[in-house]
Coordinates of N, CA and C in Angstrom, one line a residue:
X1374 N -19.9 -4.3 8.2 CA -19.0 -3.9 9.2 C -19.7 -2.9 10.1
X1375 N -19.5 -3.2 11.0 CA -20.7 -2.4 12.5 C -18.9 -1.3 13.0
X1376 N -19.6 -1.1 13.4 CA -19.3 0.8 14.4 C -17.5 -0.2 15.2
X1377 N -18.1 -1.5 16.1 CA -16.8 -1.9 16.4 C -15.7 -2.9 15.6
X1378 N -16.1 -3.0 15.0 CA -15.2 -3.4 13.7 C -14.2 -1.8 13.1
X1379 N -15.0 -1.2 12.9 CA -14.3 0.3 12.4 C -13.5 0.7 14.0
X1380 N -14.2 0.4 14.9 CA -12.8 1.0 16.0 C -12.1 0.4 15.7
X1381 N -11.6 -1.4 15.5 CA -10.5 -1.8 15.9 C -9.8 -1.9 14.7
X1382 N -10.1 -1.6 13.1 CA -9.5 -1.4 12.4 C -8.4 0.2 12.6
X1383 N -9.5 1.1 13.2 CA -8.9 2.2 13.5 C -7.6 2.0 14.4
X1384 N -8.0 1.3 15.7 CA -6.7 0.8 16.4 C -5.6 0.1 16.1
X1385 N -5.5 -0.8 14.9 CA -4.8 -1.5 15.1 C -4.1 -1.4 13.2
X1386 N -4.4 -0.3 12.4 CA -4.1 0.6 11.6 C -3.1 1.6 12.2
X1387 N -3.2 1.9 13.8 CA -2.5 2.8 14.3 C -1.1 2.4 14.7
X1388 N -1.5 1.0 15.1 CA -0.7 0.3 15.5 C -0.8 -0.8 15.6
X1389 N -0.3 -1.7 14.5 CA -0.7 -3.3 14.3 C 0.1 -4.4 15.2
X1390 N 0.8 -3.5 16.4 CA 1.1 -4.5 17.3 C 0.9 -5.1 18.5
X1391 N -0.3 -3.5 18.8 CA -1.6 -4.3 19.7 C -1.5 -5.7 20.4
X1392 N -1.5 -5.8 21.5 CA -2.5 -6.7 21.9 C -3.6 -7.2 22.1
X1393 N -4.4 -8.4 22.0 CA -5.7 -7.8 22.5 C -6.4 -7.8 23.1
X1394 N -5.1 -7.6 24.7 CA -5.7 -7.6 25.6 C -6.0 -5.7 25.4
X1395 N -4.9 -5.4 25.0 CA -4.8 -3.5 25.1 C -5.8 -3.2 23.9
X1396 N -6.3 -4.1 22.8 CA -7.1 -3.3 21.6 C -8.4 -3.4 22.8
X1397 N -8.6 -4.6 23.4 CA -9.9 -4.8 24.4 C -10.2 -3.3 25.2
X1398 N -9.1 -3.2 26.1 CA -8.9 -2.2 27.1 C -9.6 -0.7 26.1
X1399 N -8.5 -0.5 24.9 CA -9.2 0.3 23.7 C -10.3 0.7 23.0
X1400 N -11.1 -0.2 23.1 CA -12.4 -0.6 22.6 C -13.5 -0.8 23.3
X1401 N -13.0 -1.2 24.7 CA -14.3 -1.7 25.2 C -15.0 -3.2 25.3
X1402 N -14.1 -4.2 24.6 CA -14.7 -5.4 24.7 C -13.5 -6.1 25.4
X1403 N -14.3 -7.4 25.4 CA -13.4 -8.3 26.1 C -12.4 -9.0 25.1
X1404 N -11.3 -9.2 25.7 CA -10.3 -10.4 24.8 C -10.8 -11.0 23.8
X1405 N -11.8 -11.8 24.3 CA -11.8 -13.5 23.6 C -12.8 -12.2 22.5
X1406 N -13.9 -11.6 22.4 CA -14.4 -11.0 21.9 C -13.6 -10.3 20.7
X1407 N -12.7 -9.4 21.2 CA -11.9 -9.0 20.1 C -11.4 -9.4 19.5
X1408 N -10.4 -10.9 19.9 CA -9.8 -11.9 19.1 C -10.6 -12.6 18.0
X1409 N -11.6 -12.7 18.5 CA -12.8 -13.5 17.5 C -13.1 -12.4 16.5
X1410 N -13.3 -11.2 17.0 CA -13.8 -9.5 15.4 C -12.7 -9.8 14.8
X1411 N -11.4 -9.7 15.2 CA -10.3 -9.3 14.4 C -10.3 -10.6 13.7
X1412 N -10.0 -11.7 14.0 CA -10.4 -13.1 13.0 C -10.9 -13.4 12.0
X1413 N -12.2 -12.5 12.0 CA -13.0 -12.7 11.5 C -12.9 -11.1 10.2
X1414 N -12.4 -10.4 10.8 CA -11.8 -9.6 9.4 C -10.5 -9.9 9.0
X1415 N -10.2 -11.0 9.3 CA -8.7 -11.6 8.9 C -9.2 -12.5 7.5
X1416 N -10.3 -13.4 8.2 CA -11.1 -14.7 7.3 C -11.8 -13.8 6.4
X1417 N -12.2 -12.1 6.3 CA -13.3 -11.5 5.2 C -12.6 -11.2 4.5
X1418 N -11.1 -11.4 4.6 CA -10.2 -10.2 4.0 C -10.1 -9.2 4.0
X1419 N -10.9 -8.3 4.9 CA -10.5 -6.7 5.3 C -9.4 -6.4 5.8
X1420 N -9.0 -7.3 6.9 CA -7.3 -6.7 7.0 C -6.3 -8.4 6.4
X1421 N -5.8 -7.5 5.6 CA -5.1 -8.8 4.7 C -3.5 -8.8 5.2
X1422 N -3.3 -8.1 6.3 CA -1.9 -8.0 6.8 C -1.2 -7.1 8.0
X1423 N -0.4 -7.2 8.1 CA 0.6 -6.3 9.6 C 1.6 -6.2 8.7
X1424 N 1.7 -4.7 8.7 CA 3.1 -4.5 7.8 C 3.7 -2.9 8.8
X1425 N 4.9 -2.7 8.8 CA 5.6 -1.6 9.4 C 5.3 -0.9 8.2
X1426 N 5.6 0.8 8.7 CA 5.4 1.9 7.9 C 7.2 2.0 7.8
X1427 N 8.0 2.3 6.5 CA 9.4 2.4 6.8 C 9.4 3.4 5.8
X1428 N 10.2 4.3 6.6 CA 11.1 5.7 5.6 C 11.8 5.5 4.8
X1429 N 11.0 6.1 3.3 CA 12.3 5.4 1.8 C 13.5 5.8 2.6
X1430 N 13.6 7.8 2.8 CA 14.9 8.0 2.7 C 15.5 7.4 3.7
X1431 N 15.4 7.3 5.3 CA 16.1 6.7 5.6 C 16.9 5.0 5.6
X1432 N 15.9 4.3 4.8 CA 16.4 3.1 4.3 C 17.1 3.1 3.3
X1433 N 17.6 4.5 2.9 CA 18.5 4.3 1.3 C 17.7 4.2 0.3
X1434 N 16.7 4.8 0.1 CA 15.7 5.0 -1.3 C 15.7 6.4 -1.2
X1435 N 16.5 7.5 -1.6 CA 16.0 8.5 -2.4 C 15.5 8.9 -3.1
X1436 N 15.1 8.2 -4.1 CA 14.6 8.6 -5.3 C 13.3 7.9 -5.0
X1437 N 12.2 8.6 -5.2 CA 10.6 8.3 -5.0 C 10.0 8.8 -6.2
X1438 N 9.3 7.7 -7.4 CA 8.9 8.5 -8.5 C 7.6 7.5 -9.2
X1439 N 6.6 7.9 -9.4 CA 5.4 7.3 -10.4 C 6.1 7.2 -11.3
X1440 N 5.7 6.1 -11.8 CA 5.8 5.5 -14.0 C 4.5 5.1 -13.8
X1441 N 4.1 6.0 -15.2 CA 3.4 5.1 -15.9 C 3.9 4.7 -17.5
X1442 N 3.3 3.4 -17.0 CA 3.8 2.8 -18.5 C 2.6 2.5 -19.6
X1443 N 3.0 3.0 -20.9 CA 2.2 2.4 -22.2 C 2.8 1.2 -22.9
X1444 N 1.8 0.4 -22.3 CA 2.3 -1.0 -22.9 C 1.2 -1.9 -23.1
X1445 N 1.0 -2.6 -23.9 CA -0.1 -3.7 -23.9 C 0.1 -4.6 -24.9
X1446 N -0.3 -5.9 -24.7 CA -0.5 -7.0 -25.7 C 0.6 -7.9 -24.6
X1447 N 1.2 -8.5 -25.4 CA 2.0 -10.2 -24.8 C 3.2 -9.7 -23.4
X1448 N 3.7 -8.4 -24.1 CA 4.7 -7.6 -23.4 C 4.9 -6.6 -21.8
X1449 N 3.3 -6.8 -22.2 CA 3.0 -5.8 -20.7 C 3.5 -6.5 -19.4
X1450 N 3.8 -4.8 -18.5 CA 4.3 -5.2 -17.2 C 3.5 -6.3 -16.7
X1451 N 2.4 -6.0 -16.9 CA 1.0 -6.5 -15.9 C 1.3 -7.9 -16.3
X1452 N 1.7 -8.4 -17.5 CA 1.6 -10.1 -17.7 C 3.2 -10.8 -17.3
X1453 N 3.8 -9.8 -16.7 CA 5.1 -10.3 -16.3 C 5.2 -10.8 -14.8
X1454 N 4.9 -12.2 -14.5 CA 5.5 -12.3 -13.2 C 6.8 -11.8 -12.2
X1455 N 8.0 -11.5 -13.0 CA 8.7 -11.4 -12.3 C 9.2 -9.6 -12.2
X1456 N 8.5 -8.8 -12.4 CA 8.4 -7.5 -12.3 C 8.1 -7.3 -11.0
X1457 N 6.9 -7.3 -10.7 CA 6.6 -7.3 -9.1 C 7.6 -7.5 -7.9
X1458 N 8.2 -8.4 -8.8 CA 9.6 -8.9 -7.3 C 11.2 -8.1 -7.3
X1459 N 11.0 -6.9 -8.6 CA 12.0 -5.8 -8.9 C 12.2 -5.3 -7.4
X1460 N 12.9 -4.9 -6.5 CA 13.2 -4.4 -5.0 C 12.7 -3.3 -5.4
X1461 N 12.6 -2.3 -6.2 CA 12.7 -0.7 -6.5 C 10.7 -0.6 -6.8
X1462 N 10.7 -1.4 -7.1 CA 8.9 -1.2 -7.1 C 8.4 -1.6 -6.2
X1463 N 7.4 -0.6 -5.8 CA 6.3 -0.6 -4.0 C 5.1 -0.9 -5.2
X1464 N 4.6 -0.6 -5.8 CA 3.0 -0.7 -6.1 C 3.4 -1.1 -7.2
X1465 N 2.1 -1.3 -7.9 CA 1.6 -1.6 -9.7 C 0.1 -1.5 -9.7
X1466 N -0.6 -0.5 -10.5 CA -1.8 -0.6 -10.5 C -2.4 -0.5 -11.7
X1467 N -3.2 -1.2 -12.0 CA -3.8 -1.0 -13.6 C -4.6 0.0 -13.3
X1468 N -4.4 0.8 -14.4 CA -5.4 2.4 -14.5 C -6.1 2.1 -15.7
X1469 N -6.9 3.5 -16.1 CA -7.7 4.0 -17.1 C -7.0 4.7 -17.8
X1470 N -7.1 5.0 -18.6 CA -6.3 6.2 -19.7 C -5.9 6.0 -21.1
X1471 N -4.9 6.0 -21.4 CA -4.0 6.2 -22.2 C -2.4 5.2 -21.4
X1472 N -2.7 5.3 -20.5 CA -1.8 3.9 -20.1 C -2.0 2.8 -19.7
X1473 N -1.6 1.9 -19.2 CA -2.1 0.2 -18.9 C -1.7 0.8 -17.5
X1474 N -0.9 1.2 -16.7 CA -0.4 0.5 -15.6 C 0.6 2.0 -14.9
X1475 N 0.3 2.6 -13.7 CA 0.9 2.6 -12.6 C 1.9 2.5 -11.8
X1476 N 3.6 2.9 -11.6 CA 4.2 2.1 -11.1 C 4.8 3.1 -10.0
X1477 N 4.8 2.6 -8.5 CA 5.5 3.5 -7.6 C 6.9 2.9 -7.5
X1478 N 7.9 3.7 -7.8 CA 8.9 2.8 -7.4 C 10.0 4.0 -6.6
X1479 N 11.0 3.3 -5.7 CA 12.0 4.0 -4.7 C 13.1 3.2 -5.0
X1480 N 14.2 4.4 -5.7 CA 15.3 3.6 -5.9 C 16.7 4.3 -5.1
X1481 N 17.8 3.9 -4.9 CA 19.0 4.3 -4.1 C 19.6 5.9 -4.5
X1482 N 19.3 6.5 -5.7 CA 20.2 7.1 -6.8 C 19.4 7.2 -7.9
X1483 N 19.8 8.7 -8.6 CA 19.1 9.3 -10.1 C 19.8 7.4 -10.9
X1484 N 20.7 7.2 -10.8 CA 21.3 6.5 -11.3 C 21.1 5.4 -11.6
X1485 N 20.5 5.0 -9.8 CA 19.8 3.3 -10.3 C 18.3 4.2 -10.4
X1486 N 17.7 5.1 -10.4 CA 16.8 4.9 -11.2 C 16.6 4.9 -12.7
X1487 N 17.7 5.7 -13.4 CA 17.6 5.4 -14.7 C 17.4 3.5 -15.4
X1488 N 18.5 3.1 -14.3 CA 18.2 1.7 -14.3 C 17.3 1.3 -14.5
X1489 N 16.3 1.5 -13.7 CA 14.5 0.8 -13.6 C 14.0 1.4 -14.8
X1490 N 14.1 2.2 -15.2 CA 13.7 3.1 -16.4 C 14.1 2.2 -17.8
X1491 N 15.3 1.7 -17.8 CA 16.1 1.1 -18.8 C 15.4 -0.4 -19.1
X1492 N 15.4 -1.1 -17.9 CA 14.8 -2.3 -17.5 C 12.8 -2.2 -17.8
X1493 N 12.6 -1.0 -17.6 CA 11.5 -1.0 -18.4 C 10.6 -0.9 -19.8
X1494 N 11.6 0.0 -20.5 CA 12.1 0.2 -21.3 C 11.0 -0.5 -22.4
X1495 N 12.0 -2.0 -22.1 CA 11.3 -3.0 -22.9 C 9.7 -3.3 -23.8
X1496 N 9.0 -3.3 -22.1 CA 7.6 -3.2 -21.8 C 7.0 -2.7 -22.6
X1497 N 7.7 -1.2 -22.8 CA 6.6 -0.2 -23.5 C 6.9 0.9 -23.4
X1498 N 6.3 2.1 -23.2 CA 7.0 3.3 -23.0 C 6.9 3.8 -21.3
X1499 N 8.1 4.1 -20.8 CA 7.4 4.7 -19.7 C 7.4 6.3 -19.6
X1500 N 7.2 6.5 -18.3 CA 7.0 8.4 -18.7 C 6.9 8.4 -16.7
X1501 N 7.9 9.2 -16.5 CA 8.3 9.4 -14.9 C 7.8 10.5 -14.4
X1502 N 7.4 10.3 -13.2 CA 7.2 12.1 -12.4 C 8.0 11.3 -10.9
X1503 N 8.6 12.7 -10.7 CA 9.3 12.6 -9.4 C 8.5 13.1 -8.4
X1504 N 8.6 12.1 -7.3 CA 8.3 12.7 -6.1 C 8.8 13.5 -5.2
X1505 N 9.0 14.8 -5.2 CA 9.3 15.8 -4.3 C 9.3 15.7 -2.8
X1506 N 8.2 15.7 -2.4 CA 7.5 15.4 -1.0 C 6.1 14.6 -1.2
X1507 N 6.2 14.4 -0.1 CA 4.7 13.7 0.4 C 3.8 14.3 1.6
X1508 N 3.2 15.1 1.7 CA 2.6 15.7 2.8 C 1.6 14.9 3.3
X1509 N 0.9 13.5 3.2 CA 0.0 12.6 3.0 C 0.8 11.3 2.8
X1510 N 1.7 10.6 3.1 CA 2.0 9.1 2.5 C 1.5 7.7 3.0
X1511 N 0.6 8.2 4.0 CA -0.6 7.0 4.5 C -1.1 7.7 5.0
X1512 N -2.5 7.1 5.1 CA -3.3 7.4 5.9 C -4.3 6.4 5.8
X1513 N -4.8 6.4 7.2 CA -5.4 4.9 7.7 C -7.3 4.7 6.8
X1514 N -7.5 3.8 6.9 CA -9.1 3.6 5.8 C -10.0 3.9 7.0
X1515 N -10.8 4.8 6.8 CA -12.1 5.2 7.7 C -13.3 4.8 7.5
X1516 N -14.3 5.0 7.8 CA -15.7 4.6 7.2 C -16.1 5.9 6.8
X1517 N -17.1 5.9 5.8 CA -17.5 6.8 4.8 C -18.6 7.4 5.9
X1518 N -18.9 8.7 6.1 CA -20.2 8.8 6.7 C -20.9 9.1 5.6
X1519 N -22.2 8.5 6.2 CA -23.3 8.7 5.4 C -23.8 9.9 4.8
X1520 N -24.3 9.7 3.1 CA -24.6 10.8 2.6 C -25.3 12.0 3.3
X1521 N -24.9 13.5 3.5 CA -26.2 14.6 4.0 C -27.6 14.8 3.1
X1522 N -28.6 14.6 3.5 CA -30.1 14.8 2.6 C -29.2 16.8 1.9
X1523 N -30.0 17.1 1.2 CA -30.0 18.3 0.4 C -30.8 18.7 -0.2

């Protein structure tokens, strides 16, 4: 990934609804030029998608909370297809630790979250932290600068 590749990720991270004639205008290259970079981080898999940023609370998710779950062998989340398609879970990530797995989930109510809690239950053990605030809840992927000598 070269210098303009990192701009137009940067642009269009900001706002994935761009044109490109306006990412062009942004950047400095021509159309057909841009269309062809961005293509071609579409075909590397660097940008794997266009998705909106949406407000749990205002969509009716109050409840914002990590699980992680201890679970492993036949029973784990991770080997469950149809977990992932639960509406109340945003992520799943396999970790290191003492647990298998990760879970972000945003539910309507303490209520229906106990729900997801119940429904997980199963799996293994879970163990919740609430999310209070988020002072950070995206932020866009940058390039790393290069190490300083020392």
């Amino acid at each position: 990934m070269d210098d303009m590749d990192w701009a137009l990720l940067r642009e269009l991270q900001a706002d994935a609804r761009l044109s490109f004639s306006e990412l062009s205008r942004r950047v400095h290259l021509s159309p057909p030029a841009v269309a062809e970079r961005v293509r071609r981080l579409e075909e590397a898999g660097v940008v794997t998608g266009y998705h909106a940023h949406v407000d749990l609370a205002r969509a009716g998710r109050n409840v914002v909370a990590m699980i992680r779950m201890s679970c492993y062998g036949a029973r784990c989340i991770l080997r469950d297809p149809e977990v992932p398609d639960w509406p109340e879970i945003l992520e799943i990530h396999r970790i290191t630790g003492d647990a298998c797995s990760m879970l972000k989930v945003a539910a309507e109510s303490i209520e229906a979250f106990e729900q997801v809690i119940d429904r997980l239950a199963p799996y293994g053990q879970p163990s919740s932290t609430m999310v209070l605030s988020s002072p950070l809840d995206w932020h866009p992927v940058l390039p790393i600068p290069p190490a300083q000598g020392g």
